[in-house]
PDB file of C-alpha atoms in Angstrom:
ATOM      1  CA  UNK A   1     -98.810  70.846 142.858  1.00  0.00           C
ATOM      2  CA  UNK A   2     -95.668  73.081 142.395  1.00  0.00           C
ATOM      3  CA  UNK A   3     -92.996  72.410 140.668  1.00  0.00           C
ATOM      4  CA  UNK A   4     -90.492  71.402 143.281  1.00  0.00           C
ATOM      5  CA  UNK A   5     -92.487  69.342 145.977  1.00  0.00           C
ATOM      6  CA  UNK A   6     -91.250  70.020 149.615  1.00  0.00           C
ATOM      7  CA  UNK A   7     -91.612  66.907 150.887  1.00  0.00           C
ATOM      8  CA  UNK A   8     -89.361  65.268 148.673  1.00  0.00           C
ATOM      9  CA  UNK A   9     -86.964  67.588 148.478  1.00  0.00           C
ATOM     10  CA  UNK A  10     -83.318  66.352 149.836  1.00  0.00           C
ATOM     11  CA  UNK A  11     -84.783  62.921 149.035  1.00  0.00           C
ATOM     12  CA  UNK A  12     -81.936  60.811 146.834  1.00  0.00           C
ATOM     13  CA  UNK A  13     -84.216  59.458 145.091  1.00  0.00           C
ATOM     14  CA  UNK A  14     -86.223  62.156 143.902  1.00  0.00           C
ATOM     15  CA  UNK A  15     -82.600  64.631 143.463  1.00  0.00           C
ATOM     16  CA  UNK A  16     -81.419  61.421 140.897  1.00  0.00           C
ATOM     17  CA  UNK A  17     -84.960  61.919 139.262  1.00  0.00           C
ATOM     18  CA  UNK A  18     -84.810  65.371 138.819  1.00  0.00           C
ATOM     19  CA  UNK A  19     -81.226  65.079 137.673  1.00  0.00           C
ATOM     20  CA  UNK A  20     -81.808  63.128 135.097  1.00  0.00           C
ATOM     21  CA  UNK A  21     -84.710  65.379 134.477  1.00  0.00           C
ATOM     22  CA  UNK A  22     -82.324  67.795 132.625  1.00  0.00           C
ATOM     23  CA  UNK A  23     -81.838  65.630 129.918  1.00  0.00           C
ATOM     24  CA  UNK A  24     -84.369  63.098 129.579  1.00  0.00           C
ATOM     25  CA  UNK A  25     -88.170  65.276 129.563  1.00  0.00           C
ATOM     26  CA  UNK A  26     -89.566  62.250 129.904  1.00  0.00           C
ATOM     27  CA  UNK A  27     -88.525  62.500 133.960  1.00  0.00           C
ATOM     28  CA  UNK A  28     -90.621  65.644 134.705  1.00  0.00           C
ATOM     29  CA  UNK A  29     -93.380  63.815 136.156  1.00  0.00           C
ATOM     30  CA  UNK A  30     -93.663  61.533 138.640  1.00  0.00           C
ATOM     31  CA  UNK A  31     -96.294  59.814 136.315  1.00  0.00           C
ATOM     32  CA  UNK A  32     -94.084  58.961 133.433  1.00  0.00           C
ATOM     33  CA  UNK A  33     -91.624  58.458 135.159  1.00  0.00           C
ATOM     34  CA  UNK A  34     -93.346  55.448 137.338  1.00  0.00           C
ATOM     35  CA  UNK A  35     -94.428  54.007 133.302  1.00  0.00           C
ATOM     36  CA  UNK A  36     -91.249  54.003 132.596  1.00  0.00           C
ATOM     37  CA  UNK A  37     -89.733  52.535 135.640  1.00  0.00           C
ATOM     38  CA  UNK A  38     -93.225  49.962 135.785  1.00  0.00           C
ATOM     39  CA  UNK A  39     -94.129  51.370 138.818  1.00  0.00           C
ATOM     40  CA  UNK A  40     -97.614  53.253 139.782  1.00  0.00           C
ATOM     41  CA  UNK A  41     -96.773  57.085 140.172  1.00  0.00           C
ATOM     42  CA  UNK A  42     -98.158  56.888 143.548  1.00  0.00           C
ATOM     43  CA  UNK A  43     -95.536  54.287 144.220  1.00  0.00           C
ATOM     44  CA  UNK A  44     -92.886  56.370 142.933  1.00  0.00           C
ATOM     45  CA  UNK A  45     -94.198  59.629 145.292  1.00  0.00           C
ATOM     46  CA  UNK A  46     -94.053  57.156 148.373  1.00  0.00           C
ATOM     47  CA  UNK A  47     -90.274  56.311 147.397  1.00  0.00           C
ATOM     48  CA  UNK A  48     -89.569  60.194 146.817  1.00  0.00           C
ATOM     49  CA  UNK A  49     -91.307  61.327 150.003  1.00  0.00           C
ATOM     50  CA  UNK A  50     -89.168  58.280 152.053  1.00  0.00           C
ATOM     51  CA  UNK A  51     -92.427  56.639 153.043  1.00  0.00           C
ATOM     52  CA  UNK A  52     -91.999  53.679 151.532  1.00  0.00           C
ATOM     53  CA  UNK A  53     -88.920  51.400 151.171  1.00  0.00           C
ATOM     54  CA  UNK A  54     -87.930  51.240 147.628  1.00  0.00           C
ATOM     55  CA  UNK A  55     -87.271  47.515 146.384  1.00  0.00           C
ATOM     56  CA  UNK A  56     -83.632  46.624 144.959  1.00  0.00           C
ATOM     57  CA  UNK A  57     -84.994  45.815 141.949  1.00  0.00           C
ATOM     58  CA  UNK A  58     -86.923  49.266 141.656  1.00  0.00           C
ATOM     59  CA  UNK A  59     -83.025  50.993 142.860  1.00  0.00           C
ATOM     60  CA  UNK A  60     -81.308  48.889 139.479  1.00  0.00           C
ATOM     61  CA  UNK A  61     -83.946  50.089 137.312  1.00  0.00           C
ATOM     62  CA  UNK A  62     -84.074  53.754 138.619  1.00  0.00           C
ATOM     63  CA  UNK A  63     -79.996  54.184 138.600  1.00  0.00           C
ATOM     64  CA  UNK A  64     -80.088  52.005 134.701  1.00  0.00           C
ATOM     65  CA  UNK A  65     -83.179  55.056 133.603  1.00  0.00           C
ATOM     66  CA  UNK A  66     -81.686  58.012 135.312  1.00  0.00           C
ATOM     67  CA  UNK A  67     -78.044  57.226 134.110  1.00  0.00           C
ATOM     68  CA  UNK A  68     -76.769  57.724 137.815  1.00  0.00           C
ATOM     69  CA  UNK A  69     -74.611  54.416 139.129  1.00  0.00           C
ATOM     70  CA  UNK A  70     -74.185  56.283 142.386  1.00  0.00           C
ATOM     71  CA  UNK A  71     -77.553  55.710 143.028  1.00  0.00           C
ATOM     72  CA  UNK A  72     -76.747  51.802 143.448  1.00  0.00           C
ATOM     73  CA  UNK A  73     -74.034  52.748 145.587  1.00  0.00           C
ATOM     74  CA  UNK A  74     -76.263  54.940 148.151  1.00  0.00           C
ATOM     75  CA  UNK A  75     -78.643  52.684 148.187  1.00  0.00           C
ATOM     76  CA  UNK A  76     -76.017  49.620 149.450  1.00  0.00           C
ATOM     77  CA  UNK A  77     -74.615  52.270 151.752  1.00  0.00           C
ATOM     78  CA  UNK A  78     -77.315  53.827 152.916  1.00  0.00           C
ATOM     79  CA  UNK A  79     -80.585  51.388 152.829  1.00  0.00           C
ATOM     80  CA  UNK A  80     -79.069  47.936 152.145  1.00  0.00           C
ATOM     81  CA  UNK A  81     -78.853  45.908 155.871  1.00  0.00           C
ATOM     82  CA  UNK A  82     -76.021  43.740 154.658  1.00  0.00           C
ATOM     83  CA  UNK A  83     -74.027  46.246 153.018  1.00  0.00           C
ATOM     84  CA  UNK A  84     -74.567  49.533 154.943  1.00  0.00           C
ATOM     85  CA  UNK A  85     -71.058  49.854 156.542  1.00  0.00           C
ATOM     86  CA  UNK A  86     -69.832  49.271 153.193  1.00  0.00           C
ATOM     87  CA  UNK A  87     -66.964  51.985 151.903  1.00  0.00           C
ATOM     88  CA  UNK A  88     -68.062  52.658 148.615  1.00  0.00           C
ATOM     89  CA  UNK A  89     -68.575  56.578 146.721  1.00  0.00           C
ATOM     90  CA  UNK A  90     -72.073  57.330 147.009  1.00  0.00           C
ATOM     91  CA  UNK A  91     -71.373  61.284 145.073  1.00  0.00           C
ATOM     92  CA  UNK A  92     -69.267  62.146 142.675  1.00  0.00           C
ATOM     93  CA  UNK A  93     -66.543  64.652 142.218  1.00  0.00           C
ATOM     94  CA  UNK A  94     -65.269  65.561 138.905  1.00  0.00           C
ATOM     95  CA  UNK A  95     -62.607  64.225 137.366  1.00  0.00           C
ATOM     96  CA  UNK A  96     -60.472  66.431 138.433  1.00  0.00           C
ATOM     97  CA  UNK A  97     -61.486  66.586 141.858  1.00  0.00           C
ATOM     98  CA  UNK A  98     -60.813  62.500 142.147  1.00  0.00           C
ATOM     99  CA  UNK A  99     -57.479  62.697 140.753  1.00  0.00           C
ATOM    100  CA  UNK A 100     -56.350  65.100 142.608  1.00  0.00           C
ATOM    101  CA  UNK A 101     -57.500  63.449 145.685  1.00  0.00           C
ATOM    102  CA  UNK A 102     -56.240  59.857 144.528  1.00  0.00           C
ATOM    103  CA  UNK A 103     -52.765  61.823 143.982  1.00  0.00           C
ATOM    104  CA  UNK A 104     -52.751  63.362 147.494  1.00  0.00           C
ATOM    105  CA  UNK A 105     -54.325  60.534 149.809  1.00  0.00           C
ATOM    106  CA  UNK A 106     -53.546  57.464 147.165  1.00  0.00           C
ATOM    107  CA  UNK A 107     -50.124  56.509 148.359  1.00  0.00           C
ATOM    108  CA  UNK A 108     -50.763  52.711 148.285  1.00  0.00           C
ATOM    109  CA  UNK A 109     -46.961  52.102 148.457  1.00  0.00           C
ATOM    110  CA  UNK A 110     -46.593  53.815 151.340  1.00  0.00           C
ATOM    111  CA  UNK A 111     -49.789  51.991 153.677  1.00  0.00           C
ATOM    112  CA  UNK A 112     -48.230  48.871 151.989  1.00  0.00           C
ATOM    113  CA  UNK A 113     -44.681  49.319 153.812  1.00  0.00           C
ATOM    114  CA  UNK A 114     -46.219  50.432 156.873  1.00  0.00           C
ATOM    115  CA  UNK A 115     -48.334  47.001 157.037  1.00  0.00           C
ATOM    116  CA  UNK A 116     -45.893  45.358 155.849  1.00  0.00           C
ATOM    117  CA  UNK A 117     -43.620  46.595 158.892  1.00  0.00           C
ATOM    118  CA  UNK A 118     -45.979  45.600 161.280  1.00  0.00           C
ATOM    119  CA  UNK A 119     -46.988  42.201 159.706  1.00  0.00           C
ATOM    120  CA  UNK A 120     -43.420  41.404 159.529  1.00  0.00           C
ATOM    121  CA  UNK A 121     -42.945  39.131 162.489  1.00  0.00           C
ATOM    122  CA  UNK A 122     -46.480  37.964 162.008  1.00  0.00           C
ATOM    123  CA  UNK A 123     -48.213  39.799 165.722  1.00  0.00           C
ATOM    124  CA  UNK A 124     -49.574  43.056 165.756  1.00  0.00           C
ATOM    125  CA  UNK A 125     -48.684  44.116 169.195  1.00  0.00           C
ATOM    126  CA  UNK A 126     -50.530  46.795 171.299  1.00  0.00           C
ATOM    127  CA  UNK A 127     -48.171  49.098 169.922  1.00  0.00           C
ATOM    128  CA  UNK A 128     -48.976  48.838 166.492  1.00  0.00           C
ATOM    129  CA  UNK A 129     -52.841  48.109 167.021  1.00  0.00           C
ATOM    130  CA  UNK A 130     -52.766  52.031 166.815  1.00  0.00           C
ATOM    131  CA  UNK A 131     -50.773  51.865 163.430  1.00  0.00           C
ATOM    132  CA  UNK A 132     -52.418  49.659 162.164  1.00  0.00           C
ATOM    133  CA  UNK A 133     -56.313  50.808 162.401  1.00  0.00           C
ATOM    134  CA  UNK A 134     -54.215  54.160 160.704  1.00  0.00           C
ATOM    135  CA  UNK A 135     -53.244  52.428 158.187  1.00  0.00           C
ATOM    136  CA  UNK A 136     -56.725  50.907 157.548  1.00  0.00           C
ATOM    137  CA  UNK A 137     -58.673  54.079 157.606  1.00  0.00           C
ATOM    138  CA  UNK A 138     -56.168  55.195 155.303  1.00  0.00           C
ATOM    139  CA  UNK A 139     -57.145  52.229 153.046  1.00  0.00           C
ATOM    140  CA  UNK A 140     -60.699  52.415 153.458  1.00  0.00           C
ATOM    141  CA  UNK A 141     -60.070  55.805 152.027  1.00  0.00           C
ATOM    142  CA  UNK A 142     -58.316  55.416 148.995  1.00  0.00           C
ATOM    143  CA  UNK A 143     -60.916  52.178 148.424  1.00  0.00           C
ATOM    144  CA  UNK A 144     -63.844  55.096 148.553  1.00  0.00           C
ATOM    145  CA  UNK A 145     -61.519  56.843 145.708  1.00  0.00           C
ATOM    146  CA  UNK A 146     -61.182  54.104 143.450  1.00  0.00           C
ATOM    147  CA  UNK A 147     -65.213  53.573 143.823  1.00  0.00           C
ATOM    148  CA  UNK A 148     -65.695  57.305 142.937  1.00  0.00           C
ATOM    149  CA  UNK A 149     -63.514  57.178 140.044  1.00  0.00           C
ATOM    150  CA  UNK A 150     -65.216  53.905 139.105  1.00  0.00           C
ATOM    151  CA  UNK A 151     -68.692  55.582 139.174  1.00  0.00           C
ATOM    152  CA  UNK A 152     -67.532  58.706 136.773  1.00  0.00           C
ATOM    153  CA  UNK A 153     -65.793  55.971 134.615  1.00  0.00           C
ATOM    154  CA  UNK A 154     -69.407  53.926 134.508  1.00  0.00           C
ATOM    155  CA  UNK A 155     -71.078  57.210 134.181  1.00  0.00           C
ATOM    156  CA  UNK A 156     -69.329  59.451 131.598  1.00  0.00           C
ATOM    157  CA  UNK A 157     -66.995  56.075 129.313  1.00  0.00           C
ATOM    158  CA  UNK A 158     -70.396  54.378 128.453  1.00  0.00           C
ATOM    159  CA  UNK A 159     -72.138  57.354 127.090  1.00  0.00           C
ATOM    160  CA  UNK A 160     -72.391  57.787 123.571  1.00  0.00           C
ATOM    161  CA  UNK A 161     -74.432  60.701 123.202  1.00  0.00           C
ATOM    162  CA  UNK A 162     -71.798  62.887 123.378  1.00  0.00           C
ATOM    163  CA  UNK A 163     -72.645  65.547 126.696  1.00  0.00           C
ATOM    164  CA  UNK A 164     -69.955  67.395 128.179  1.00  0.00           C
ATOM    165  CA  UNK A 165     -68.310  65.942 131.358  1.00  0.00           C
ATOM    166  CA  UNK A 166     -67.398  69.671 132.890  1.00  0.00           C
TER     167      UNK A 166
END
């Protein structure tokens, strides 16, 4: 087997894995890896290669083992029935990255006059159905922000081994 299978490749399971790979040896193999996560490696291949559904309780312990909260977030985005329309970050940008972006499309103040404006006489007319689903996308935006900058924060503030956050 090489070192990079094909079939798993692009898989978001398998990219956490070998992520995590970089600083934990330990993740190399699909074998230890399974040990560590109590699954069979076989088990672990099926999940990596998208043939088999990966339980929730499998997702906690893989994102908890390969340090990646995202994970839990793709997963509820992505796989989860109830959740899948969900807005939440499933990738993260740096930190810089996020606050620029929360300083360029973050202006709560100015979605919250713009509700507040149409809420005012307590209709949204036809009129402002338009302004209104704006105004909500724009939300639904700076919600997907805040859960990106939550995911760094639960990423790089609960380390204490020190790595660089680049």
């Amino acid at each position: 087997m090489g070192r990079y299978p094909t079939k798993a490749a692009g898989n978001r399971y398998y990219e956490s894995r070998k992520n995590a790979a970089e600083h934990d040896e330990r993740l190399t193999s699909r074998e230890a890896a399974g040990e560590l996560l109590g699954v069979s490696w076989s088990s672990l291949a099926d999940y990596e290669r998208g043939l088999t559904k990966v339980p929730v309780d499998v997702v906690c312990r893989m994102a908890d083992l390969y340090k990646d909260p995202s994970l839990l977030n793709w997963y509820c985005c992505k796989e989860c029935p109830i959740c899948r329309n969900d807005q939440l970050a499933t990738e993260m940008d740096d930190i810089r990255g996020i606050a620029l972006r929360l300083l360029v499309d973050g202006d709560t103040d100015a979605i919250s006059q713009e509700i507040a404006e149409i809420a005012k006489d307590g209709v949204i007319s036809e009129d402002e159905k338009p302004k209104m689903q704006e105004a909500m996308r724009r939300l639904e935006e700076v919600g997907k922000l805040i859960s990106e900058l939550q995911l760094y924060c639960q990423k790089y503030l609960d380390e204490d081994d020190g790595d660089e956050q680049d």
